[in-house]
Amino acid sequence: MTSLATQPLDPSVGPVELTRQLCNIPSVSGDERAIADAVEAMLRDHAPHLSVTRDGDTIIARTELGRVRRVAIAGHLDTVPINENLPVRDTVDPETGEAMIWGRGTVDMKAGVAVQLVLAAELTDPAVDLTWVWYDHEEVSADLSGLGRAMRNHPALFEADFAILGEPSNGTIEGGCNGTLRARVTMRGKRAHTARSWMGVNAIHRAGALLEKLAAHEPERVVVDGLEYREGLNAVGIEGGVAGNVVPDHCSFLVNYRFAPSRSIDEAAAVVKEFFADADEVEIVDQASGARPGLDAPLAQRFVEAVGTVPTAKLGWTDVARFSALGIPAVNFGPGNPLLAHADDERVAISQIEEGAEALKSWLNGAI
Amino acid sequence: MTSLATQPLDPSVGPVELTRQLCNIPSVSGDERAIADAVEAMLRDHAPHLSVTRDGDTIIARTELGRVRRVAIAGHLDTVPINENLPVRDTVDPETGEAMIWGRGTVDMKAGVAVQLVLAAELTDPAVDLTWVWYDHEEVSADLSGLGRAMRNHPALFEADFAILGEPSNGTIEGGCNGTLRARVTMRGKRAHTARSWMGVNAIHRAGALLEKLAAHEPERVVVDGLEYREGLNAVGIEGGVAGNVVPDHCSFLVNYRFAPSRSIDEAAAVVKEFFADADEVEIVDQASGARPGLDAPLAQRFVEAVGTVPTAKLGWTDVARFSALGIPAVNFGPGNPLLAHADDERVAISQIEEGAEALKSWLNGAI
């Protein structure tokens, strides 16, 4: 795909105009080279104080000021597929009357990247050392993640005391994230012709009690570092059956457990296995740990003060968990309503871009 | 497929040898021409007292003796696919020590057809008029049935007071048959991301209560004309789910209801709809009525005496239901263990062929 924008990126236009320019460089997952090239060129031309490392289409740009603490700030460059929603255009929100930029990537998450790029160029003397990261392949399978790859390839570059991921959070701080785990639960039976069904054992019937238990289950609400995480345990698929005249000997369903970040993956797996103790088999098929919000760290508390709104728990899984896995407390903070992410009428409030840039700048300049 | 047997069929060899010869003419459903040609030629050469009508690969052969009553006797010419089990060979049953004929079609149901062909040629002066029917396409979809087609094309030829279907019944009389009905039971819900599952309604969870009810259900035992029919209500397939991170808005399962022949199709459908009254949708997808055994008819009672064993209920659906639908009481009576039908080691006891031929001959010759 060719770029809609051909001019070099210039951070002096400010985060709002830069949002428009970034969105107009199409960068669907797997096709991030043009935008990564543009970002790298911008840093070379406008941020000579940063030490830049490129890994595929991921760019790591660091200050090396010898500060006591270091903050990592990251955002992904890719978007979900375009659906006749580029180039961006300015619009007014039909519900709130706010001035918006409409189009693919405005929310998830080029407005956040624009804020980061402007501050990366502008903040030559921040109160903490900074590690900026812009990465590829966030909107696809987790094993393709450019952030994960760069962390494996350059672990030393990722040392930090706190991390901020620019995922859309309506300009508030969303702390940590729930973990997610999928398990296949299987019930077995014995085949028989349905004309003589008493000779068999119906595996689909046997699954009924487990589904009933799921239906009656009240997921927990777990408070972690002051934020409430609401869990969820759901069957997301079911299959079973042999033929229209055969008592089935097999029924299995996939469950997705969204668990509070206070639980480890092993603890979450144990919860699921105990819940389905009556099943014939419970197989964990994939999992990703959650991330504690880390809001008890002094650095985080002053960031909360700078932003000025009450932090909430992030429920979906995000890359903050990758920082958390490195022992770095991490939060989500970015412009845009997360409910509009991936929507065809994705749009971001211009005020959220401006306010987000101000809050982050104020904190990094000395409120830390 | 070419025939393994090339010599013309001769009923004077008796039903045992004729069983071997019929089996060695391969006749998998859809490929019955060779065997139908052989049967038609045999009737022309050895049963000039019969009036023969051919419809596709179905043959109807009738006496026209002006008797007060008429009995229809039918058997299908096709088999399920051959699996290295032709030509037939003589063997000894490993469990019972009985002399057997082993190979495809021995049980289902060329031994029965052989008994019928021998008697069709031999009985020139039976106590009742006889309508012999040998037909194609029994082992496949019901709408392909040669018997059904011939009944539609030649209704007058099928008038009778009683019918015997030569399906394997271990040489005993199996009366009537259960009906069968399939219904799709659907539960609906509301999609949501599993990270916010409380915003949705899980359709798979909702199905749990219905499956629990099925698991707890004790099917009825219904006595019809003195025979006990055991019913069955089974989920035979289930599906549901959207994606691994979506609360599913749809779950449906297929149930198979095997119902006693005292119930009409409409009554059976009402039973299923009432059972699943809590479902969002219950759709009847196919059905076939059962057949009453008709053992209360005097003709049938004397047949029971001639066979000399206690009749039992036929549980699976068979073509007796087609006669029953025409108002003709019908029973299954044929050599062979029905549990060996379709098995790769299908085999029939020679004694059952001989005894079956004797019982049928004795009854038709005057015990009626």
XYZ file of C-alpha atoms in Angstrom:
736
model
C 0.000 0.000 0.000
C 1.403 3.392 -0.889
C 1.456 6.239 1.575
C -1.207 8.912 1.284
C 1.232 11.376 2.912
C 4.529 11.990 1.216
C 5.933 14.927 3.183
C 8.363 14.220 6.044
C 6.923 14.288 9.555
C 7.615 17.480 11.540
C 6.795 17.485 15.271
C 6.526 21.271 15.335
C 3.030 21.010 13.814
C 1.861 19.754 17.225
C 0.131 16.521 18.202
C -3.246 17.239 16.548
C -1.904 17.844 13.052
C 0.662 15.084 13.528
C -2.228 12.709 14.335
C -3.739 13.510 10.941
C -0.427 12.984 9.166
C 0.294 9.673 10.919
C -3.180 8.331 10.163
C -2.731 9.174 6.499
C 0.260 6.844 6.324
C -1.576 3.506 6.061
C 0.043 0.953 8.372
C -2.141 -2.121 8.668
C -0.326 -4.831 10.635
C 2.449 -6.284 8.481
C 2.704 -3.134 6.400
C 4.399 -0.776 8.885
C 7.609 -0.053 6.967
C 6.522 3.322 5.542
C 5.397 4.711 8.883
C 8.441 3.319 10.713
C 10.715 4.921 8.085
C 8.889 8.241 8.526
C 9.200 8.091 12.323
C 12.882 7.171 12.151
C 13.573 10.054 9.720
C 11.687 12.476 11.972
C 13.792 11.473 14.978
C 17.018 11.856 12.968
C 15.995 15.337 11.781
C 14.242 16.664 14.887
C 15.426 14.692 17.942
C 19.221 14.421 17.794
C 19.301 14.116 21.613
C 17.863 10.599 21.378
C 19.823 7.399 20.833
C 17.843 5.447 18.235
C 17.782 1.664 17.696
C 15.720 0.028 14.989
C 14.566 -3.606 15.126
C 12.456 -4.498 12.101
C 9.738 -1.865 12.132
C 10.138 -1.167 15.839
C 12.033 1.942 16.932
C 13.536 2.478 20.370
C 14.678 6.032 21.159
C 16.344 6.780 24.499
C 17.678 9.731 26.439
C 20.938 8.964 28.197
C 20.983 11.729 30.814
C 22.063 9.670 33.800
C 18.843 10.353 35.696
C 18.047 8.258 38.779
C 14.890 6.867 37.244
C 13.778 5.920 33.776
C 10.275 5.830 32.295
C 9.367 3.807 29.191
C 6.604 5.199 26.965
C 5.349 3.008 24.133
C 2.813 2.931 21.339
C 2.121 0.667 18.381
C 2.310 1.903 14.806
C -0.054 -0.587 13.166
C -3.832 -0.471 12.753
C -6.571 -2.936 11.977
C -7.575 -3.057 8.277
C -8.776 0.098 6.576
C -12.435 0.112 5.551
C -13.006 3.210 3.439
C -12.048 5.332 6.444
C -8.882 6.993 5.167
C -7.759 9.697 4.635
C -8.895 11.192 7.928
C -11.214 14.160 8.032
C -12.228 16.645 10.694
C -15.731 16.209 12.003
C -17.978 17.007 14.940
C -19.149 14.238 17.253
C -22.885 13.786 16.617
C -23.537 13.113 20.306
C -21.246 15.502 22.174
C -20.640 18.267 19.635
C -16.890 17.935 20.198
C -14.357 18.597 17.431
C -13.015 15.236 16.282
C -10.600 13.672 13.821
C -12.339 10.793 12.085
C -10.711 7.786 10.406
C -8.767 4.576 10.822
C -6.115 4.747 13.527
C -7.274 7.985 15.128
C -8.180 6.165 18.356
C -6.090 3.016 18.141
C -3.600 4.588 18.434
C -2.004 7.224 16.264
C -3.230 10.115 18.401
C -1.289 8.543 21.265
C 1.752 8.056 19.026
C 1.517 11.689 17.862
C 1.561 12.934 21.465
C 4.578 10.725 22.150
C 6.508 11.837 19.035
C 5.974 15.531 19.750
C 7.186 15.097 23.350
C 10.074 12.875 22.290
C 11.371 15.706 20.103
C 10.535 18.486 22.524
C 11.694 17.114 25.889
C 15.450 17.437 25.695
C 15.824 17.819 29.484
C 13.164 15.716 31.207
C 13.146 14.947 34.940
C 13.656 11.253 34.262
C 15.440 9.364 31.520
C 13.029 8.324 28.819
C 12.755 5.239 26.625
C 10.358 5.819 23.741
C 9.170 2.743 21.839
C 7.077 2.626 18.671
C 6.394 -0.862 17.450
C 4.792 -3.062 14.821
C 2.314 -5.956 14.843
C 0.158 -5.191 17.853
C -3.227 -5.871 16.235
C -2.455 -9.469 15.318
C -1.379 -12.712 16.976
C 0.642 -12.009 20.143
C 3.612 -14.020 18.910
C 4.147 -11.520 16.056
C 4.405 -8.550 18.445
C 7.208 -6.144 17.565
C 7.358 -5.082 21.223
C 7.864 -8.655 22.362
C 10.536 -9.185 19.701
C 12.423 -6.001 20.582
C 12.301 -6.891 24.293
C 13.856 -10.274 23.505
C 16.486 -8.832 21.150
C 17.477 -5.800 23.259
C 16.627 -6.489 26.912
C 19.036 -3.833 28.233
C 17.238 -1.092 26.298
C 14.005 -1.880 28.143
C 15.174 -1.399 31.713
C 12.836 1.106 33.360
C 11.111 1.985 36.638
C 7.668 2.659 35.180
C 5.973 2.341 31.806
C 3.140 4.082 30.028
C 1.393 2.513 27.076
C -0.463 5.025 24.909
C -3.509 2.811 24.280
C -6.790 4.765 24.169
C -8.159 5.299 27.671
C -10.243 8.454 27.198
C -7.351 10.459 28.570
C -7.558 8.778 31.957
C -5.147 6.325 33.527
C -6.220 2.725 33.160
C -4.057 0.644 35.387
C -2.674 -2.773 34.532
C -4.882 -5.295 32.827
C -6.651 -8.568 33.436
C -4.987 -11.773 32.357
C -6.640 -14.128 29.909
C -6.584 -17.893 29.684
C -8.395 -20.342 27.433
C -9.084 -23.949 28.340
C -10.754 -26.792 26.506
C -13.150 -28.721 28.737
C -14.082 -32.181 27.520
C -16.756 -34.632 28.509
C -16.694 -38.170 27.174
C -19.388 -40.791 26.744
C -20.067 -44.009 24.897
C -21.475 -44.276 21.392
C -24.675 -46.161 20.682
C -27.411 -46.097 18.066
C -30.089 -43.639 19.182
C -32.665 -46.431 18.700
C -30.935 -48.132 21.655
C -29.677 -45.058 23.464
C -29.623 -46.771 26.854
C -26.617 -48.757 25.589
C -24.607 -45.504 25.374
C -23.595 -42.515 27.478
C -24.404 -39.119 26.012
C -21.405 -36.780 26.328
C -23.436 -33.704 25.322
C -25.929 -34.397 28.091
C -23.036 -34.775 30.547
C -21.768 -31.294 29.608
C -25.073 -29.794 30.740
C -24.178 -29.727 34.430
C -20.925 -27.856 33.722
C -22.691 -25.272 31.555
C -25.326 -24.866 34.258
C -22.546 -24.199 36.752
C -21.094 -21.565 34.397
C -24.503 -19.943 34.006
C -24.885 -19.705 37.786
C -21.322 -18.480 38.380
C -20.827 -14.945 39.689
C -17.380 -13.798 38.559
C -15.234 -12.232 41.250
C -14.380 -8.576 41.623
C -10.808 -8.294 42.842
C -9.181 -5.094 44.147
C -5.519 -4.821 43.145
C -3.440 -1.781 44.156
C -6.683 0.098 44.760
C -8.331 -0.683 41.409
C -11.217 -3.103 41.001
C -10.796 -5.814 38.360
C -13.926 -7.631 37.301
C -13.297 -11.177 36.186
C -15.208 -13.282 33.690
C -15.529 -16.994 32.943
C -17.279 -17.787 29.670
C -17.799 -20.670 27.317
C -16.882 -19.192 23.926
C -17.427 -22.253 21.742
C -18.859 -25.753 21.955
C -18.843 -28.796 19.723
C -19.975 -32.368 19.907
C -21.781 -35.059 17.972
C -21.097 -37.949 15.626
C -24.162 -38.374 13.415
C -27.885 -37.754 13.559
C -28.590 -41.267 14.840
C -25.649 -41.784 17.190
C -25.421 -41.079 20.928
C -22.305 -38.865 20.987
C -19.213 -39.964 22.884
C -17.543 -36.544 22.907
C -18.449 -32.966 23.735
C -15.991 -30.186 24.371
C -16.232 -26.501 24.962
C -13.678 -23.718 25.070
C -13.768 -21.363 28.042
C -12.117 -17.974 28.324
C -11.153 -16.911 31.837
C -10.358 -13.223 32.274
C -8.601 -13.025 35.610
C -7.444 -10.259 37.911
C -3.739 -9.347 37.721
C -3.268 -10.451 41.314
C -3.416 -14.036 40.060
C -0.509 -15.716 38.287
C -1.140 -17.828 35.209
C -0.672 -20.945 37.312
C -3.180 -19.719 39.859
C -5.662 -18.892 37.104
C -5.229 -22.355 35.588
C -5.857 -23.874 39.014
C -9.078 -21.862 39.363
C -10.337 -23.199 36.032
C -9.316 -26.780 36.758
C -11.030 -26.694 40.127
C -14.168 -25.118 38.651
C -14.393 -27.947 36.108
C -13.275 -30.698 38.467
C -16.176 -32.856 37.236
C -15.004 -32.726 33.613
C -13.151 -35.633 32.034
C -10.402 -33.366 30.758
C -9.389 -29.714 31.158
C -6.611 -28.623 28.829
C -5.130 -25.110 29.015
C -4.739 -24.035 25.381
C -3.357 -20.507 25.733
C -2.792 -17.856 28.346
C -1.356 -14.408 28.960
C -0.736 -13.027 32.399
C -2.343 -9.794 33.533
C -0.464 -6.759 34.795
C -0.738 -5.170 38.197
C -1.479 -1.458 37.880
C 1.627 -0.506 39.840
C -0.114 2.630 41.089
C 1.451 2.221 44.517
C 4.826 3.365 43.129
C 5.617 7.023 43.988
C 6.390 7.733 40.324
C 2.934 6.474 39.387
C 1.204 8.460 42.110
C 2.642 11.733 40.848
C 1.570 10.799 37.309
C -1.957 10.263 38.624
C -1.829 13.736 40.175
C -0.613 15.278 36.900
C -3.435 13.677 34.916
C -5.967 14.700 37.535
C -8.605 12.009 37.008
C -9.362 8.890 39.031
C -7.581 5.837 37.624
C -9.641 2.804 36.682
C -8.834 -0.813 35.940
C -8.111 -1.855 32.353
C -10.172 -4.952 31.666
C -8.861 -6.067 28.316
C -5.381 -7.472 27.877
C -2.822 -4.960 26.558
C 0.932 -4.799 26.138
C 1.285 -3.321 29.632
C 1.466 -6.994 30.575
C 4.762 -7.270 28.656
C 6.281 -4.555 30.836
C 4.728 -6.087 33.911
C 6.381 -9.395 33.002
C 9.737 -7.561 33.092
C 8.896 -6.309 36.584
C 8.036 -2.798 35.368
C 4.750 -1.331 36.663
C 2.777 -0.085 33.676
C -0.427 1.801 32.921
C -2.460 2.679 29.842
C -2.824 6.384 29.118
C -3.904 7.737 25.758
C -6.438 9.879 23.951
C -9.501 8.248 22.424
C -12.537 6.289 23.541
C -11.534 2.596 23.625
C -15.068 1.587 22.657
C -14.449 3.239 19.263
C -11.221 1.332 18.620
C -11.529 -0.825 15.471
C -14.913 0.762 14.683
C -15.395 1.931 11.129
C -16.321 5.371 12.479
C -13.288 5.485 14.754
C -12.745 9.119 15.836
C -10.792 10.962 18.498
C -11.637 14.192 20.341
C -9.084 16.894 19.541
C -9.304 18.135 23.143
C -8.171 14.728 24.438
C -5.056 14.890 22.258
C -4.184 18.357 23.506
C -4.923 17.623 27.168
C -3.062 14.313 27.042
C 0.026 16.003 25.659
C -0.131 18.696 28.341
C -0.496 16.249 31.239
C 2.327 14.022 30.055
C 4.596 16.992 29.370
C 3.919 18.562 32.754
C 4.707 15.336 34.572
C 7.872 14.570 32.613
C 9.113 18.121 32.967
C 9.207 18.099 36.691
C 6.065 16.940 38.461
C 7.825 13.590 38.749
C -18.988 -52.916 -10.455
C -19.088 -56.247 -12.224
C -20.855 -59.244 -10.804
C -18.827 -61.961 -9.126
C -21.528 -64.498 -10.061
C -22.380 -64.973 -13.718
C -24.637 -68.017 -13.672
C -28.438 -67.488 -13.652
C -30.186 -67.772 -10.269
C -32.012 -71.073 -9.701
C -34.322 -71.311 -6.666
C -34.030 -75.078 -6.594
C -30.619 -74.765 -4.919
C -32.485 -73.738 -1.783
C -32.224 -70.590 0.346
C -28.771 -71.260 1.808
C -26.953 -71.640 -1.504
C -29.092 -68.867 -2.997
C -27.914 -66.587 -0.176
C -24.316 -67.204 -1.242
C -25.146 -66.517 -4.890
C -27.076 -63.311 -4.140
C -24.303 -61.984 -1.923
C -21.785 -62.583 -4.686
C -23.680 -60.210 -6.950
C -22.416 -56.876 -5.551
C -25.320 -54.453 -5.147
C -24.242 -51.439 -3.148
C -27.022 -48.836 -3.117
C -27.260 -47.224 -6.540
C -25.709 -50.232 -8.247
C -28.602 -52.721 -8.042
C -29.209 -53.297 -11.757
C -27.292 -56.583 -12.036
C -29.047 -58.179 -9.074
C -32.481 -56.870 -10.133
C -31.887 -58.283 -13.638
C -30.913 -61.641 -12.144
C -33.999 -61.717 -9.912
C -36.298 -60.761 -12.783
C -34.786 -63.472 -15.017
C -35.174 -66.064 -12.257
C -38.861 -65.224 -11.863
C -39.405 -65.446 -15.611
C -37.745 -68.865 -15.786
C -38.899 -70.398 -12.490
C -42.061 -68.610 -11.337
C -44.422 -68.292 -14.313
C -47.380 -68.232 -11.885
C -46.392 -64.707 -10.779
C -47.370 -61.448 -12.437
C -44.179 -59.369 -12.519
C -43.880 -55.563 -12.629
C -40.535 -53.781 -12.717
C -40.060 -50.177 -11.579
C -36.428 -49.126 -11.898
C -34.585 -51.782 -9.944
C -37.618 -52.698 -7.886
C -39.564 -55.839 -8.771
C -43.133 -56.591 -7.719
C -44.326 -60.162 -8.252
C -47.916 -61.098 -7.408
C -50.126 -64.153 -7.322
C -53.630 -63.480 -8.636
C -55.535 -66.418 -7.124
C -58.580 -64.510 -5.897
C -57.884 -65.355 -2.262
C -59.812 -63.448 0.433
C -56.635 -62.005 1.917
C -53.309 -60.853 0.584
C -49.913 -60.699 2.300
C -47.052 -58.507 1.080
C -43.524 -59.800 1.669
C -40.647 -57.456 0.895
C -36.882 -57.201 1.029
C -34.270 -54.805 -0.243
C -31.638 -55.794 -2.775
C -28.954 -53.235 -1.889
C -26.197 -53.358 0.699
C -23.909 -50.888 2.397
C -20.457 -50.560 0.766
C -18.279 -53.608 0.431
C -15.136 -53.607 2.558
C -13.024 -56.574 1.471
C -15.843 -58.871 2.573
C -16.867 -60.391 -0.738
C -17.070 -63.051 -2.077
C -18.778 -64.769 0.834
C -17.246 -67.761 2.538
C -18.507 -70.404 4.898
C -17.217 -70.111 8.428
C -17.966 -71.122 11.993
C -19.068 -68.518 14.509
C -16.174 -68.088 16.968
C -18.561 -67.646 19.883
C -21.376 -70.102 19.243
C -19.750 -72.705 17.001
C -22.638 -72.359 14.532
C -22.150 -72.815 10.778
C -22.306 -69.372 9.175
C -22.067 -67.628 5.826
C -19.722 -64.674 6.167
C -19.629 -61.559 3.967
C -21.324 -58.342 2.933
C -25.102 -58.658 2.654
C -25.411 -62.003 4.410
C -27.354 -60.406 7.278
C -28.670 -57.227 5.700
C -30.460 -58.769 3.927
C -29.745 -61.238 1.184
C -30.465 -64.268 3.346
C -33.953 -62.835 3.808
C -34.248 -62.190 0.073
C -33.063 -65.732 -0.697
C -35.781 -67.204 1.562
C -38.347 -65.020 -0.187
C -37.196 -65.909 -3.732
C -37.254 -69.648 -3.037
C -40.782 -69.438 -1.623
C -41.946 -67.111 -4.391
C -41.015 -69.781 -6.939
C -42.205 -72.730 -4.854
C -45.561 -71.546 -3.499
C -47.842 -71.823 -6.512
C -50.938 -72.429 -4.372
C -50.591 -70.449 -1.117
C -53.442 -69.936 1.355
C -53.410 -66.200 0.711
C -52.553 -64.133 -2.320
C -48.963 -62.941 -2.172
C -47.258 -59.737 -3.221
C -43.481 -60.157 -3.292
C -41.402 -56.986 -3.458
C -37.623 -56.700 -3.920
C -36.395 -53.158 -4.008
C -33.454 -50.808 -4.392
C -31.961 -47.950 -2.330
C -32.825 -48.927 1.215
C -29.420 -48.196 2.781
C -29.378 -44.532 1.771
C -31.453 -41.396 2.204
C -35.138 -42.272 2.701
C -36.217 -40.148 -0.275
C -34.284 -42.454 -2.650
C -36.149 -45.556 -1.460
C -37.214 -47.863 -4.279
C -40.042 -49.150 -2.085
C -41.380 -45.648 -1.550
C -41.106 -44.927 -5.281
C -42.883 -48.138 -6.300
C -45.655 -47.479 -3.764
C -46.202 -44.055 -5.281
C -46.070 -45.314 -8.893
C -48.202 -48.447 -8.423
C -50.450 -48.002 -5.379
C -52.908 -50.703 -6.490
C -50.163 -53.329 -6.519
C -49.507 -52.697 -2.837
C -52.936 -53.395 -1.426
C -52.592 -56.027 1.286
C -53.918 -57.147 4.663
C -50.560 -57.762 6.304
C -46.918 -57.255 5.430
C -43.672 -58.926 6.349
C -40.351 -57.202 5.835
C -37.401 -59.587 5.715
C -35.025 -57.376 7.723
C -32.744 -59.359 10.043
C -34.483 -60.142 13.325
C -32.640 -63.277 14.446
C -35.481 -65.306 13.036
C -37.987 -63.864 15.475
C -40.859 -61.514 14.780
C -40.044 -57.907 15.532
C -43.238 -55.937 15.450
C -43.654 -52.481 14.024
C -41.008 -49.894 14.711
C -40.407 -46.719 16.646
C -40.778 -43.417 14.871
C -37.902 -40.961 14.656
C -37.862 -37.182 14.691
C -35.035 -34.661 14.733
C -35.368 -31.129 16.050
C -32.944 -28.234 16.273
C -33.121 -26.493 19.653
C -31.681 -22.993 19.745
C -30.737 -20.668 22.566
C -29.877 -17.069 21.843
C -27.858 -14.480 23.743
C -26.110 -11.190 23.244
C -22.556 -10.771 22.036
C -19.964 -8.918 24.111
C -16.196 -8.912 24.466
C -15.226 -11.492 27.082
C -13.258 -8.747 28.866
C -16.664 -7.161 29.577
C -18.771 -10.314 29.642
C -21.414 -8.773 31.901
C -22.485 -6.665 28.923
C -23.546 -9.830 27.069
C -25.721 -12.912 27.515
C -23.983 -16.246 26.979
C -26.118 -18.524 24.786
C -23.948 -21.584 25.479
C -24.445 -21.122 29.226
C -28.185 -20.811 28.658
C -28.234 -24.184 26.887
C -26.898 -25.831 30.047
C -30.277 -26.093 31.767
C -31.807 -27.821 28.726
C -28.950 -30.324 28.511
C -29.270 -30.965 32.248
C -32.951 -31.694 31.729
C -32.044 -34.133 28.946
C -29.484 -35.833 31.170
C -32.085 -36.304 33.907
C -34.834 -37.453 31.533
C -36.032 -41.052 31.801
C -37.431 -42.056 28.400
C -40.831 -43.719 28.428
C -41.565 -47.384 27.830
C -44.813 -47.642 25.885
C -46.758 -50.866 25.326
C -48.395 -51.004 21.881
C -50.414 -54.052 20.800
C -48.697 -56.018 23.546
C -45.111 -55.088 22.661
C -42.996 -52.724 24.712
C -41.368 -49.845 22.822
C -38.568 -48.059 24.602
C -38.239 -44.427 23.613
C -35.147 -42.226 23.549
C -34.463 -38.502 23.515
C -30.866 -37.565 22.767
C -28.816 -34.571 21.791
C -26.811 -35.831 18.814
C -24.877 -32.664 17.976
C -24.176 -29.224 19.390
C -22.585 -26.070 18.096
C -22.077 -22.520 19.272
C -19.506 -19.772 19.528
C -18.255 -16.734 17.638
C -14.590 -16.268 18.548
C -12.252 -17.002 21.425
C -12.854 -13.579 22.993
C -16.573 -13.113 22.319
C -19.528 -14.024 24.540
C -21.549 -16.157 22.101
C -25.027 -15.091 21.047
C -26.042 -18.472 19.610
C -25.986 -22.107 20.641
C -28.005 -24.842 19.047
C -28.198 -28.576 19.397
C -29.880 -31.292 17.392
C -32.009 -33.815 19.263
C -33.218 -37.165 18.005
C -36.483 -38.408 19.494
C -37.241 -42.091 18.963
C -40.911 -42.440 19.794
C -43.333 -45.316 20.248
C -45.581 -46.108 17.270
C -48.655 -45.202 19.306
C -47.699 -41.552 18.814
C -48.296 -39.708 15.568
C -45.607 -37.432 14.155
C -47.575 -34.426 15.352
C -47.840 -35.865 18.839
C -44.113 -36.593 18.870
C -43.351 -33.033 17.754
C -45.567 -31.722 20.546
C -43.667 -33.829 23.105
C -40.348 -32.332 21.954
C -41.676 -28.785 21.871
C -43.076 -29.095 25.357
C -39.881 -30.671 26.675
C -37.884 -27.712 25.344
C -40.463 -25.060 26.193
C -37.691 -22.915 27.715
C -35.709 -22.812 24.456
C -35.810 -19.784 22.185
C -36.572 -21.907 19.139
C -37.442 -25.530 18.425
C -37.462 -26.449 14.753
C -38.486 -29.921 13.562
C -35.982 -30.782 10.834
C -37.056 -34.280 9.813
C -39.335 -37.062 10.940
C -40.646 -40.496 10.064
C -43.603 -42.061 11.762
C -43.318 -45.400 13.513
C -45.399 -48.468 12.735
C -47.758 -50.285 15.084
C -46.896 -53.986 15.226
C -50.380 -54.990 14.115
C -50.053 -58.239 16.082
C -53.688 -58.052 17.137
C -54.794 -59.049 13.597
C -55.786 -62.767 13.362
C -53.476 -63.187 10.349
C -50.571 -61.922 12.440
C -51.436 -64.099 15.422
C -51.259 -67.246 13.336
C -47.925 -66.104 11.906
C -46.646 -65.715 15.468
C -47.762 -69.284 16.193
C -46.021 -70.588 13.059
C -42.733 -68.883 13.994
C -43.058 -70.122 17.547
C -41.039 -67.451 19.368
C -42.217 -64.480 21.426
C -42.436 -61.342 19.297
C -40.497 -58.288 20.432
C -40.613 -54.622 19.516
C -38.398 -53.356 16.694
C -36.654 -50.282 17.995
C -34.984 -48.919 14.883
C -36.958 -47.408 12.035
C -37.506 -49.782 9.098
C -39.617 -49.849 5.951
C -42.443 -51.538 7.875
C -43.425 -47.931 8.537
C -44.110 -47.489 4.796
C -46.648 -50.316 4.919
C -48.039 -49.000 8.175
C -48.554 -45.619 6.499
C -50.730 -47.412 3.907
C -52.803 -48.898 6.737
C -51.164 -52.331 6.438
C -49.958 -53.913 9.710
C -46.361 -55.001 9.212
C -43.638 -56.890 11.049
C -39.953 -57.608 10.539
C -39.001 -61.248 10.164
C -35.705 -62.388 8.732
C -32.595 -64.435 9.386
C -29.514 -62.751 10.800
C -28.462 -60.896 13.938
C -29.340 -57.213 13.411
C -26.339 -56.179 15.528
C -24.101 -57.614 12.784
C -25.790 -55.626 10.003
C -23.268 -53.287 8.324
C -20.415 -54.849 10.299
C -17.362 -55.822 8.299
C -17.644 -59.335 9.715
C -21.346 -59.571 8.868
C -22.357 -63.256 8.996
C -25.583 -65.230 9.143
C -26.305 -68.567 10.803
C -27.253 -71.181 8.214
C -29.792 -72.636 10.653
C -31.652 -69.309 10.786
C -32.013 -69.297 7.001
C -33.390 -72.827 6.981
C -35.721 -72.330 9.947
C -36.984 -69.006 8.615
C -37.853 -70.559 5.271
C -39.671 -73.423 7.009
C -41.738 -71.170 9.277
C -42.757 -68.856 6.468
C -43.599 -71.745 4.155
C -45.666 -73.539 6.779
C -47.695 -70.416 7.513
C -48.281 -69.485 3.878
C -49.225 -73.036 2.976
C -52.103 -73.227 5.327
C -51.456 -72.264 8.922
C -52.944 -68.893 7.995
